[in-house]
PDB file of C-alpha atoms and ligand atoms in Angstrom:
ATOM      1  CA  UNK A   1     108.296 315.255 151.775  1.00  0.00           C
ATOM      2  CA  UNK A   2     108.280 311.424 151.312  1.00  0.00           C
ATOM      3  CA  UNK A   3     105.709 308.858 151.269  1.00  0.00           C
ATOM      4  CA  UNK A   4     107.350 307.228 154.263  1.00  0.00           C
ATOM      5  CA  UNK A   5     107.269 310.083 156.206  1.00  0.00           C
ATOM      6  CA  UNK A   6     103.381 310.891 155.901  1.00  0.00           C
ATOM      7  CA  UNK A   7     103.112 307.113 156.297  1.00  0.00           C
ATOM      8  CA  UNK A   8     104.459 307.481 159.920  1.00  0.00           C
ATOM      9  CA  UNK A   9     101.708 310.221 160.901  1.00  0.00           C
ATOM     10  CA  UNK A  10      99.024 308.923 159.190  1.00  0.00           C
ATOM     11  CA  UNK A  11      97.589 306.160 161.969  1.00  0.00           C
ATOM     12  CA  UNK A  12      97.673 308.828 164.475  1.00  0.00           C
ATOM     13  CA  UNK A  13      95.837 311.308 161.647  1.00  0.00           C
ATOM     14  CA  UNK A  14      93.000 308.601 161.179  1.00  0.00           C
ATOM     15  CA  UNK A  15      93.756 308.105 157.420  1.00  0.00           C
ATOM     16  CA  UNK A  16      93.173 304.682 157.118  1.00  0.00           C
ATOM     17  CA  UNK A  17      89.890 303.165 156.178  1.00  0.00           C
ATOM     18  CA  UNK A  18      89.364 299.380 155.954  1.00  0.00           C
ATOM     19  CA  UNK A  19      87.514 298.386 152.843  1.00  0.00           C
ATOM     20  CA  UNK A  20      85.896 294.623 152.959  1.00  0.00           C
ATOM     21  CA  UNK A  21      85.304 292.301 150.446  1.00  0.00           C
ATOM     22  CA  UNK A  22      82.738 289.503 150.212  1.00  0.00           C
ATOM     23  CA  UNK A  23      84.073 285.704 150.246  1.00  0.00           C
ATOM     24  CA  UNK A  24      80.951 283.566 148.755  1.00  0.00           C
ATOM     25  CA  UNK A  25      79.880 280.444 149.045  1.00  0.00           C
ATOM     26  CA  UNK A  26      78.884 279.702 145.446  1.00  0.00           C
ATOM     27  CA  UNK A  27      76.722 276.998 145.818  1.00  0.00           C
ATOM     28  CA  UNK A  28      74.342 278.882 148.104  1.00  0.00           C
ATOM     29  CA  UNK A  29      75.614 282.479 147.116  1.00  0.00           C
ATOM     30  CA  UNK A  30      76.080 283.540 150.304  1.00  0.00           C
ATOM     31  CA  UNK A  31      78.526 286.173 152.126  1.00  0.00           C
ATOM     32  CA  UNK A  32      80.478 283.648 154.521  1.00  0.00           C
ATOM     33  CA  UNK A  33      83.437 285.991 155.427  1.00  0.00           C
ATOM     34  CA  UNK A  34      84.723 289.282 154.849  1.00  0.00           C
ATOM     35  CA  UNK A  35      88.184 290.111 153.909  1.00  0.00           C
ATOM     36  CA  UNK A  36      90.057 293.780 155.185  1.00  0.00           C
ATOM     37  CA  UNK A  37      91.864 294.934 152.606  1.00  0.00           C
ATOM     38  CA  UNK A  38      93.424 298.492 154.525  1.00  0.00           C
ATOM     39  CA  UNK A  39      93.407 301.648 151.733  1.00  0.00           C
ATOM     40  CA  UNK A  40      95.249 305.184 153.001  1.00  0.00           C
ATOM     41  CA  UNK A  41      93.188 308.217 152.652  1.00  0.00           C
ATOM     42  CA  UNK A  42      95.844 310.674 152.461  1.00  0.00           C
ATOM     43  CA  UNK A  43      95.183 314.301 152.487  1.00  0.00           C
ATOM     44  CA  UNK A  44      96.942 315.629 149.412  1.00  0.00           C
ATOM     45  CA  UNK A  45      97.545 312.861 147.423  1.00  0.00           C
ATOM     46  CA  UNK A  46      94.183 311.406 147.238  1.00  0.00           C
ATOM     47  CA  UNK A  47      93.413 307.193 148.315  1.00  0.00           C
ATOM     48  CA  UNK A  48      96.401 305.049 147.620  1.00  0.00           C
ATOM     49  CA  UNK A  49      96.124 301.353 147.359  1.00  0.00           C
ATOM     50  CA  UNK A  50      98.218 299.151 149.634  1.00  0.00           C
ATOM     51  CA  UNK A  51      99.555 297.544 146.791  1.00  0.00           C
ATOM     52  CA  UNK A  52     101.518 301.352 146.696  1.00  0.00           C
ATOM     53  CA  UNK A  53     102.477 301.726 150.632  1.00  0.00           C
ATOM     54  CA  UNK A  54     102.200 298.023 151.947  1.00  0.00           C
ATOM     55  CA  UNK A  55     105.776 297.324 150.351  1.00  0.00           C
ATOM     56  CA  UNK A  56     106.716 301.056 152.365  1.00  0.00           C
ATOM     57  CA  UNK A  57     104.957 300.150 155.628  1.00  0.00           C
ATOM     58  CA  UNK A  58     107.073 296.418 155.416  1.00  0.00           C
ATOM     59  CA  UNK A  59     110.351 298.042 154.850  1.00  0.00           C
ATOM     60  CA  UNK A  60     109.642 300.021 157.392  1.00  0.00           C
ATOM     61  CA  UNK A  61     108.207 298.396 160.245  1.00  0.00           C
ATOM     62  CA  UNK A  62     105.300 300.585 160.072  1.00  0.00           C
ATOM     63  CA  UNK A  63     103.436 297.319 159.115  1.00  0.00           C
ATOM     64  CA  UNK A  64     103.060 296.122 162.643  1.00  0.00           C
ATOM     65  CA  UNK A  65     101.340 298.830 164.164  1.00  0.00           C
ATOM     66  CA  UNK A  66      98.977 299.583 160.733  1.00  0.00           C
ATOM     67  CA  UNK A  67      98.377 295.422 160.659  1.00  0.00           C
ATOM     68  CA  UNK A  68      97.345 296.000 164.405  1.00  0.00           C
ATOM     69  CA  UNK A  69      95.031 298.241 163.763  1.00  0.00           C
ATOM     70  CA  UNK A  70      93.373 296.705 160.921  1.00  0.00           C
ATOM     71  CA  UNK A  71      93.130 293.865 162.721  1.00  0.00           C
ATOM     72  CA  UNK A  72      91.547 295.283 165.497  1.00  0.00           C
ATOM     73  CA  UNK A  73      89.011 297.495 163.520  1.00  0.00           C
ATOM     74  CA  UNK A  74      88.088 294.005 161.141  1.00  0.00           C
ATOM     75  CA  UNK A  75      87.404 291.785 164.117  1.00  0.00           C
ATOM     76  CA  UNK A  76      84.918 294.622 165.674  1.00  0.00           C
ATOM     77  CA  UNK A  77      83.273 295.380 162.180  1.00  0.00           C
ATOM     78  CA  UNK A  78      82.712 292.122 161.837  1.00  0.00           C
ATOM     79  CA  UNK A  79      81.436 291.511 165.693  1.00  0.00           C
ATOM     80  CA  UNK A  80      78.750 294.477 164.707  1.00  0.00           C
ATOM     81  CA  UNK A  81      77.920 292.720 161.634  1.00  0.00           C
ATOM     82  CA  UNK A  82      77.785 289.012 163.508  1.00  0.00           C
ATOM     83  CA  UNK A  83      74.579 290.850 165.066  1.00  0.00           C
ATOM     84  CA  UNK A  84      72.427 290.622 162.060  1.00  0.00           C
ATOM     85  CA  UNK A  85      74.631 287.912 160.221  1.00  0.00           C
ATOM     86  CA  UNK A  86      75.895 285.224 162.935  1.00  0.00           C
ATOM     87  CA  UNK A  87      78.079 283.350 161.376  1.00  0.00           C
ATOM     88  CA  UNK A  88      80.100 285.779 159.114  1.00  0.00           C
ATOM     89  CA  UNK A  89      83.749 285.372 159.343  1.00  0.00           C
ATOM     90  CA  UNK A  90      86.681 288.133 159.327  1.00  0.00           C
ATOM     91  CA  UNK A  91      89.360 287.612 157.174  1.00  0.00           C
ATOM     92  CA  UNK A  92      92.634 289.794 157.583  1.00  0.00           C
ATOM     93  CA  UNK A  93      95.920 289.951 156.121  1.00  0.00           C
ATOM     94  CA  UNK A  94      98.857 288.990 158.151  1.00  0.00           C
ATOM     95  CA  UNK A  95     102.544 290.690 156.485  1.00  0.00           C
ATOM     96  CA  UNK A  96     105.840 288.777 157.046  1.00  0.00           C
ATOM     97  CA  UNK A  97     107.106 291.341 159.832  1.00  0.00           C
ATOM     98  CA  UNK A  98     103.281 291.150 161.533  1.00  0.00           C
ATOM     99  CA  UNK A  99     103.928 286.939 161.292  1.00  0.00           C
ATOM    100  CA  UNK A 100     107.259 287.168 162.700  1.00  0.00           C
ATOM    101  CA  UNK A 101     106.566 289.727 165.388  1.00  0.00           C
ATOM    102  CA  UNK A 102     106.997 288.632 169.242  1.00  0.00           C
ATOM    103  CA  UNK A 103     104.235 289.436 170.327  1.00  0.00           C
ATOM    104  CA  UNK A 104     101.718 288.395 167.472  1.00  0.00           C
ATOM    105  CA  UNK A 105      99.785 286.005 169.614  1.00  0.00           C
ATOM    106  CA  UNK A 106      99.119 288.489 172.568  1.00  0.00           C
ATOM    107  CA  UNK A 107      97.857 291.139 169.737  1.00  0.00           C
ATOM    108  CA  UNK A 108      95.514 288.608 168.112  1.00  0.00           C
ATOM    109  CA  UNK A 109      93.893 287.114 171.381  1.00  0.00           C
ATOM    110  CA  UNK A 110      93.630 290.734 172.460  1.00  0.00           C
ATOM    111  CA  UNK A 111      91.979 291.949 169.627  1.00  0.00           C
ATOM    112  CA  UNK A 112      89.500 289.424 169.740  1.00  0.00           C
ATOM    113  CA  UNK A 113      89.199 289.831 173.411  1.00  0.00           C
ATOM    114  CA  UNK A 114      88.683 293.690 172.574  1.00  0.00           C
ATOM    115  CA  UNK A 115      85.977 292.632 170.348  1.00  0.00           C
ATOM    116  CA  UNK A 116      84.407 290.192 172.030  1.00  0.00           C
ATOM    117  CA  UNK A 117      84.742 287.881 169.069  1.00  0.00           C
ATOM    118  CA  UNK A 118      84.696 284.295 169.064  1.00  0.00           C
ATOM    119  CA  UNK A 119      88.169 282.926 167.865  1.00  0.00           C
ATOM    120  CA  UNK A 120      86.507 280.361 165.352  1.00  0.00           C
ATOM    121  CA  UNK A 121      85.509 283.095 163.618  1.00  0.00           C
ATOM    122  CA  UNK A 122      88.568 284.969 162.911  1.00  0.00           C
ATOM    123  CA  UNK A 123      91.041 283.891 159.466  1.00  0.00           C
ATOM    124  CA  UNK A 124      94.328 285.162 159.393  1.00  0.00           C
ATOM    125  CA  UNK A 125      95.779 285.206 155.706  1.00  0.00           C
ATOM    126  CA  UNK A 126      99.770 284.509 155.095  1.00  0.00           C
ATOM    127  CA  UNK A 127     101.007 284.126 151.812  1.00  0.00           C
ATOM    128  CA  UNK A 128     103.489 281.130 151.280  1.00  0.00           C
ATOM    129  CA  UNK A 129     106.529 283.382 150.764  1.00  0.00           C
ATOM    130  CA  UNK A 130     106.279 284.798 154.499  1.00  0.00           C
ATOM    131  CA  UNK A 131     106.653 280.992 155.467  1.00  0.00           C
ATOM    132  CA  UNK A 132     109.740 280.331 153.712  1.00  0.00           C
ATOM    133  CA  UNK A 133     112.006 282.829 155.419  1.00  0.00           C
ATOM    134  CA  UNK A 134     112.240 279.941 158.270  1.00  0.00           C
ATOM    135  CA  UNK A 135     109.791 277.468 157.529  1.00  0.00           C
ATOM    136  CA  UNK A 136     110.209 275.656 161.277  1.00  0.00           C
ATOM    137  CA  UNK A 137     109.397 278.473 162.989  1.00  0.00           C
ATOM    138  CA  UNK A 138     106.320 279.160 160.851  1.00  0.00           C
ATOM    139  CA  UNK A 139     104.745 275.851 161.619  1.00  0.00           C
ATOM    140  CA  UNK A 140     105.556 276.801 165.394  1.00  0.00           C
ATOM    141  CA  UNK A 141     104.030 280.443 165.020  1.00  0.00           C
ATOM    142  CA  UNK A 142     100.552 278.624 162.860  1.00  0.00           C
ATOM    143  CA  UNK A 143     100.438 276.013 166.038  1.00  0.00           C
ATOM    144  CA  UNK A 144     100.572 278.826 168.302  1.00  0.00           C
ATOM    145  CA  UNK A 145      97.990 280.843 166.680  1.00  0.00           C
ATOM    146  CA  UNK A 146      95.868 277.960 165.952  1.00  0.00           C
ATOM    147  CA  UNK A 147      95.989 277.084 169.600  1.00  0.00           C
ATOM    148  CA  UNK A 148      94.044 280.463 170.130  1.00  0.00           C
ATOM    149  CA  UNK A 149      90.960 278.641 168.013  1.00  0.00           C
ATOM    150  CA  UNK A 150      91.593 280.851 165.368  1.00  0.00           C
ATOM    151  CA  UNK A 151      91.912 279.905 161.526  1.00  0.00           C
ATOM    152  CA  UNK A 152      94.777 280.409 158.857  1.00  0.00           C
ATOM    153  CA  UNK A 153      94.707 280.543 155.389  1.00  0.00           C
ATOM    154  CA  UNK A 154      97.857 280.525 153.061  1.00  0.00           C
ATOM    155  CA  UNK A 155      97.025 283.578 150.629  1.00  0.00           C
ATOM    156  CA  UNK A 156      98.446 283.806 147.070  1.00  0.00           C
ATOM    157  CA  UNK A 157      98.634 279.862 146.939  1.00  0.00           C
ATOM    158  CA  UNK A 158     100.654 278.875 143.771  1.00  0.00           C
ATOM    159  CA  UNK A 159     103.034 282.165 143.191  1.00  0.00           C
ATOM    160  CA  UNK A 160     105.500 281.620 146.165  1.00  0.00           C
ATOM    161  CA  UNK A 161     108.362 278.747 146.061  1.00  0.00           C
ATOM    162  CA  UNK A 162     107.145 276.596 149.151  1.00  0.00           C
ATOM    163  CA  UNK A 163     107.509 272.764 148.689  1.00  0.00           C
ATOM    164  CA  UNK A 164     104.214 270.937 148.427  1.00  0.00           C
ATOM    165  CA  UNK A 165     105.984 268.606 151.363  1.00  0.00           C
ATOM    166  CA  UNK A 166     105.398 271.549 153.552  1.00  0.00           C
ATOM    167  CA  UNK A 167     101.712 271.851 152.971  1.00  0.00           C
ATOM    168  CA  UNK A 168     100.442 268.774 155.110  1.00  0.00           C
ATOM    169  CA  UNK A 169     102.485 270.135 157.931  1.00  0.00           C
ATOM    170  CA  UNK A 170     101.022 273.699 158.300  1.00  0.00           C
ATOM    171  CA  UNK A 171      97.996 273.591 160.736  1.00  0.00           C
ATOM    172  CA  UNK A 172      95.822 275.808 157.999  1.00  0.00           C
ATOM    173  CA  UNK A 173      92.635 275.191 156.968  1.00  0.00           C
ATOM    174  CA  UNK A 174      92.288 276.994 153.629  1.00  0.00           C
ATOM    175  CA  UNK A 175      94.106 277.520 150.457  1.00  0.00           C
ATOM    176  CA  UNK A 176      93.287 280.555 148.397  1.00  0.00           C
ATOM    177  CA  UNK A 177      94.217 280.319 144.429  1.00  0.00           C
ATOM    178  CA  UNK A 178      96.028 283.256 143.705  1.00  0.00           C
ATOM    179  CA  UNK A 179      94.306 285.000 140.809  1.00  0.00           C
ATOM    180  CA  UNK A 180      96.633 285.070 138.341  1.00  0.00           C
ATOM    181  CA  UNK A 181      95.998 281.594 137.799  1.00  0.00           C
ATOM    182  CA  UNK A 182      92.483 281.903 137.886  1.00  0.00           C
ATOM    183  CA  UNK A 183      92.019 285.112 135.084  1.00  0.00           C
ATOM    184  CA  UNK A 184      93.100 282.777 132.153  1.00  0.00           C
ATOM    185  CA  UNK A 185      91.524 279.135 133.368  1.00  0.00           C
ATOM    186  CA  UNK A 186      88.580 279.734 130.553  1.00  0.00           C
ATOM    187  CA  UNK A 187      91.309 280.331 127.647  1.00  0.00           C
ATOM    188  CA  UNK A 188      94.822 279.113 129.291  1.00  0.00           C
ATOM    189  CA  UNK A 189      94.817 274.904 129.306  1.00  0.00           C
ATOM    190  CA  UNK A 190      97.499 275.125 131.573  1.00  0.00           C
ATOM    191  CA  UNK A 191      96.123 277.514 134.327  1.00  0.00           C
ATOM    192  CA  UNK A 192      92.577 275.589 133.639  1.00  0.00           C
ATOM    193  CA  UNK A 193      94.944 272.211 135.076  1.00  0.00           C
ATOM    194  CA  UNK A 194      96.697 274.065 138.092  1.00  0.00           C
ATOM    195  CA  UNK A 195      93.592 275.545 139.031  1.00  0.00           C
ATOM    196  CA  UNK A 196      91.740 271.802 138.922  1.00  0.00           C
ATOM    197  CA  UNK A 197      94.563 270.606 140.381  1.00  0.00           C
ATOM    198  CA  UNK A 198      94.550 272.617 143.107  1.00  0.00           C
ATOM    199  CA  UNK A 199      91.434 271.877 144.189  1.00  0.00           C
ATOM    200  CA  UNK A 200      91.879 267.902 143.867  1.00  0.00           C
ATOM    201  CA  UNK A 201      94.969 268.302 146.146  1.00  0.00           C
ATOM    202  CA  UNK A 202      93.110 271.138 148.789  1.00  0.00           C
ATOM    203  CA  UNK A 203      90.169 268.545 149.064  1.00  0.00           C
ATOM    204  CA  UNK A 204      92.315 265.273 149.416  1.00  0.00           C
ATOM    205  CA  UNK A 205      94.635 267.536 151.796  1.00  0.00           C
ATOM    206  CA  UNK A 206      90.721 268.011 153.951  1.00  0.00           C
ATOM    207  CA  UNK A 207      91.531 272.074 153.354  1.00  0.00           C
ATOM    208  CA  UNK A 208      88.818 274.184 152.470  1.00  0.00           C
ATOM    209  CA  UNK A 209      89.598 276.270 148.759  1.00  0.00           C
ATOM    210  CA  UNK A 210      88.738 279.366 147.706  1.00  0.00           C
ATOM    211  CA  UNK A 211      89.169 281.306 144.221  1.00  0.00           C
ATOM    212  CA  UNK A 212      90.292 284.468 144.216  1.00  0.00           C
ATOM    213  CA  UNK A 213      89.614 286.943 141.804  1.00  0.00           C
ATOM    214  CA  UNK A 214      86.685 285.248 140.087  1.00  0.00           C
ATOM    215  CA  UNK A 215      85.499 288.172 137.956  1.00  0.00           C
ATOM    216  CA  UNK A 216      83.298 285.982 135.212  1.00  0.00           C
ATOM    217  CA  UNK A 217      80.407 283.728 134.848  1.00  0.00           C
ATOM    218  CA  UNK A 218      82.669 281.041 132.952  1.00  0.00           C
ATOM    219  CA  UNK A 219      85.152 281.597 135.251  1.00  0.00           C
ATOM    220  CA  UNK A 220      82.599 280.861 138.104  1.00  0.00           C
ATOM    221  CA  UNK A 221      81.040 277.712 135.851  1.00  0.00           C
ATOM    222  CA  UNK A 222      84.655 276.321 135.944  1.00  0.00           C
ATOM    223  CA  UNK A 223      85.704 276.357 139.326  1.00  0.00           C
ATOM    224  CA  UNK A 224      81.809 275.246 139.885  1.00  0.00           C
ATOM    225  CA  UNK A 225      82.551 271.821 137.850  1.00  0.00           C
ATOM    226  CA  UNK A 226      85.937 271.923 139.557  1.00  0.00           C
ATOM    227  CA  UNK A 227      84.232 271.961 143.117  1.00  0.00           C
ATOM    228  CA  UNK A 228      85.778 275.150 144.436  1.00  0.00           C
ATOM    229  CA  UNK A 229      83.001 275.871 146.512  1.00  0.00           C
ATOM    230  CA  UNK A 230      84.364 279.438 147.734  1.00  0.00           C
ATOM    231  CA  UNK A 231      85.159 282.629 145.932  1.00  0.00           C
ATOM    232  CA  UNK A 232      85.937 285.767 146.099  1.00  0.00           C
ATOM    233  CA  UNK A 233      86.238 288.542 143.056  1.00  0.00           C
ATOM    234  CA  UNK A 234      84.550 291.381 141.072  1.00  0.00           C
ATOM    235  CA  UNK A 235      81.962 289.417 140.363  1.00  0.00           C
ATOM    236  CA  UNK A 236      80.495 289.263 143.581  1.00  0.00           C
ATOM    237  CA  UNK A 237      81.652 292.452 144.950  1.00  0.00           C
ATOM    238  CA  UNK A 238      84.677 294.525 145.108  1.00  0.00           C
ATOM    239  CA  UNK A 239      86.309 295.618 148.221  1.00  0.00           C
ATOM    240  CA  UNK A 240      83.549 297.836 149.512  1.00  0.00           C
ATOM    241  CA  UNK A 241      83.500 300.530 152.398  1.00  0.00           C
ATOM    242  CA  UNK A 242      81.372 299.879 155.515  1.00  0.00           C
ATOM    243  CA  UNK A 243      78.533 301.113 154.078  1.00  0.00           C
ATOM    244  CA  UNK A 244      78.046 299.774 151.239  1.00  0.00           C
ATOM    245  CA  UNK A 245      78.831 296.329 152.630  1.00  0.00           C
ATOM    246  CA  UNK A 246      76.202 296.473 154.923  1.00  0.00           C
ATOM    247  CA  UNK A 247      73.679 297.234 151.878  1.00  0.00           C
ATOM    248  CA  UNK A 248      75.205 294.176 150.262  1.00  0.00           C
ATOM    249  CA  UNK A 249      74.775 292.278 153.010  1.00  0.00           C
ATOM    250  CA  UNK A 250      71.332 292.747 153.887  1.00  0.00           C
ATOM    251  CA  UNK A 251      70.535 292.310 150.136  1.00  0.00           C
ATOM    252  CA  UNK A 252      71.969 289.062 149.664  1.00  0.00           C
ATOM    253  CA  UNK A 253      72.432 287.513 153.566  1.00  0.00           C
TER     254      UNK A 253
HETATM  255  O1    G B 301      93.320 295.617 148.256  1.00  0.00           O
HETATM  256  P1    G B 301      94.085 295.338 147.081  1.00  0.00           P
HETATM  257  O2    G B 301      92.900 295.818 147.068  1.00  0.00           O
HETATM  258  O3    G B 301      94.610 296.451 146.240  1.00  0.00           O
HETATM  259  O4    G B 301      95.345 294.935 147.973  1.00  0.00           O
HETATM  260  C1    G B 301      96.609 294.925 147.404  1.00  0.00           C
HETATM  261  C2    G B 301      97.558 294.108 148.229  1.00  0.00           C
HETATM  262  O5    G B 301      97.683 294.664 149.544  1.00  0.00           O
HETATM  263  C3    G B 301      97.116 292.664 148.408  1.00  0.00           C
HETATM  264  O6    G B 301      98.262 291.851 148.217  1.00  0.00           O
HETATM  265  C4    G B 301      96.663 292.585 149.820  1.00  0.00           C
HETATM  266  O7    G B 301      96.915 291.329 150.383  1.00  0.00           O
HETATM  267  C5    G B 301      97.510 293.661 150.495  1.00  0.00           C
HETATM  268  N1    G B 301      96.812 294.175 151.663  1.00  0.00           N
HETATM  269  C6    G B 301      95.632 294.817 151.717  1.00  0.00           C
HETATM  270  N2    G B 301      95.297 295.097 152.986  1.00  0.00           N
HETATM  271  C7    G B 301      96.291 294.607 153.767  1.00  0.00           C
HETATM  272  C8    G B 301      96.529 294.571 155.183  1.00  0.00           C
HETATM  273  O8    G B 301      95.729 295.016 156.005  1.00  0.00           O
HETATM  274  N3    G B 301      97.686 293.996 155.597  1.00  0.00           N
HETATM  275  C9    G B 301      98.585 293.460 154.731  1.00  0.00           C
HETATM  276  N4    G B 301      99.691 292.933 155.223  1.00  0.00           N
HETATM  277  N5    G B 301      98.396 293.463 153.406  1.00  0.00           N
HETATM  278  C10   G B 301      97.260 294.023 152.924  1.00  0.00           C
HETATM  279  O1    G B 302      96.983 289.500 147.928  1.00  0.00           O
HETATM  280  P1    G B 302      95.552 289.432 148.356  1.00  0.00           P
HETATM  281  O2    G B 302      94.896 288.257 147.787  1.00  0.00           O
HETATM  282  O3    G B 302      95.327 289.584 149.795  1.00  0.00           O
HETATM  283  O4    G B 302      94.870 290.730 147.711  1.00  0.00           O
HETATM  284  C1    G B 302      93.610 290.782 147.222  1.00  0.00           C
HETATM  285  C2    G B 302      93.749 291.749 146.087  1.00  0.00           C
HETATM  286  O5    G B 302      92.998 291.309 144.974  1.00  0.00           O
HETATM  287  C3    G B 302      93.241 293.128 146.424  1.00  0.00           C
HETATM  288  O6    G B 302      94.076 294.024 145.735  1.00  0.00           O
HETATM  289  C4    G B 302      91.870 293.124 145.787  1.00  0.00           C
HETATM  290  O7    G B 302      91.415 294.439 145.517  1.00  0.00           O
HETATM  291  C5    G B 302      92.157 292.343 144.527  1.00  0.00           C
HETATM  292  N1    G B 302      91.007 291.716 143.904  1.00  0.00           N
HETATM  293  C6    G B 302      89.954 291.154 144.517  1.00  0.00           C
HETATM  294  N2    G B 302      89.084 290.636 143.617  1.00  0.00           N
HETATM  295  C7    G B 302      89.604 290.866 142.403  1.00  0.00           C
HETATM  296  C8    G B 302      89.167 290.547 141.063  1.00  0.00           C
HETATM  297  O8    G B 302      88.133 289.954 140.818  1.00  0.00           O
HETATM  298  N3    G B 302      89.993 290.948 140.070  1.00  0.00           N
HETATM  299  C9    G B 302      91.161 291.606 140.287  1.00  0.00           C
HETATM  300  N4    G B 302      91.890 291.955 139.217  1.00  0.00           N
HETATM  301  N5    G B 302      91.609 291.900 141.529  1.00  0.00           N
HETATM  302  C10   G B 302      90.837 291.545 142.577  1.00  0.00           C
HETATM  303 MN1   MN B 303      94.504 288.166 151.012  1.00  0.00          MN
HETATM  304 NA1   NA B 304      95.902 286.626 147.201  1.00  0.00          NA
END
């Protein structure tokens, strides 16, 4: 049988878990937000990574109802966690058919509803290529989420084709470098100037940045000089289950 097909049972079968991983603030080193990244625990074939069945669940459709649930399970996580950390933040991946769903604003303000969590609090990730598709609509689809008091960030900033025109008119308050541009900035001149370019234009723009996939200390000491202030990577944490995020977070919180 195919992928696809265990792929439609497998949110009623419970096989998804929602790993989180720490976004830091660097100066401070603290945990300031959590991202879901969704893995499937399949029965037979062991845990596959999204990067495997997130292209599957798009074709599909099978994306909205999995994004739904990860969004719902991320913003109550995070609402248990709030208890003992107050001001950490849930960050959750939005797909192209999720972003151009109907009903996307009713599911968000439920599931914060559901979770009694305070909008502020909640950072939906798009990457720049699910804007493109019909860029006017996008803006109108950030305004209405934004008008829920919730935050967006545009994921995987610097691999997609959308004009830098477009930038200061999406209502987002964070860029995230994509990490392919940030694994070579100690040894690549060229990713070392997009990357400090990036974050001149995110701070002139008044938009919070944040590295992704910041896996060494000269890395870190680069984007540090740079004044990235935010980062996320192996060398904080990887994406961690439950558990072993809330050891993490009472260790360093
Ligand atoms: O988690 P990595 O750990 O392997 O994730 C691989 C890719 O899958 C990334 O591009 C990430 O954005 C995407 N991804 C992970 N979780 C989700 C999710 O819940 N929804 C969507 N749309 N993409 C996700
Ligand atoms: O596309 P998005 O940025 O949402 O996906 C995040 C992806 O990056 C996940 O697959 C996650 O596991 C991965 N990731 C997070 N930190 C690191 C890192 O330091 N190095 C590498 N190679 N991948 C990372
Ligand atoms: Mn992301
Ligand atoms: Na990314």
């Amino acid at each position: 049988l195919t992928l696809e097909h265990d792929l439609r049972k497998a949110l009623e079968r419970n096989e998804f878990v929602v790993y989180y991983q720490p976004q830091v603030n660097a100066a401070t080193g603290e945990v300031f937000g959590l991202e879901a990244l969704v893995r499937w625990q399949h029965p037979t074939r062991g845990m596959i990574s999204p990067a495997e069945f997130i292209p599957l669940a798009e074709e599909s459709g099978l994306i909205v109802p999995i994004g739904e649930w990860v969004l719902k399970t991320a913003c109550q996580q995070v609402k248990r966690w709030q208890r003992v950390f107050p001001n950490l933040r849930a960050a959750v991946n939005l797909s192209a058919r999720q972003f151009q769903s109907d009903n996307l604003v009713e599911i968000v303000a439920q599931a914060l509803e559901e979770a009694e969590l305070q909008a502020h609090c909640l950072d939906l990730e798009i990457t720049e290529s699910t804007t493109m598709h019909n860029v006017d609509r996008a803006i109108a689809t950030m305004h209405d989420l934004k008008s829920l008091g919730i935050q967006i960030s545009l994921d995987d900033f610097g691999t997609g084709y959308s004009s830098l025109s477009y930038l200061k008119h999406f209502p987002i308050h964070m860029l995230k470098i994509d990490r392919s541009f940030v694994r070579d900035i100690t040894t690549d001149e060229d990713d070392a100037a997009i990357v400090a370019s990036v974050i001149a234009m995110a701070h002139s723009l008044k938009l919070n940045v944040i590295a992704e996939g910041v896996e060494t200390e000269e890395q870190l000491a680069y984007l540090m000089e740079r004044r990235c202030d935010q980062m996320q990577g192996y060398l904080f944490s990887q994406p961690l289950p439950v558990e072993k995020c809330d050891e993490l977070l009472h260790f360093i919180n």
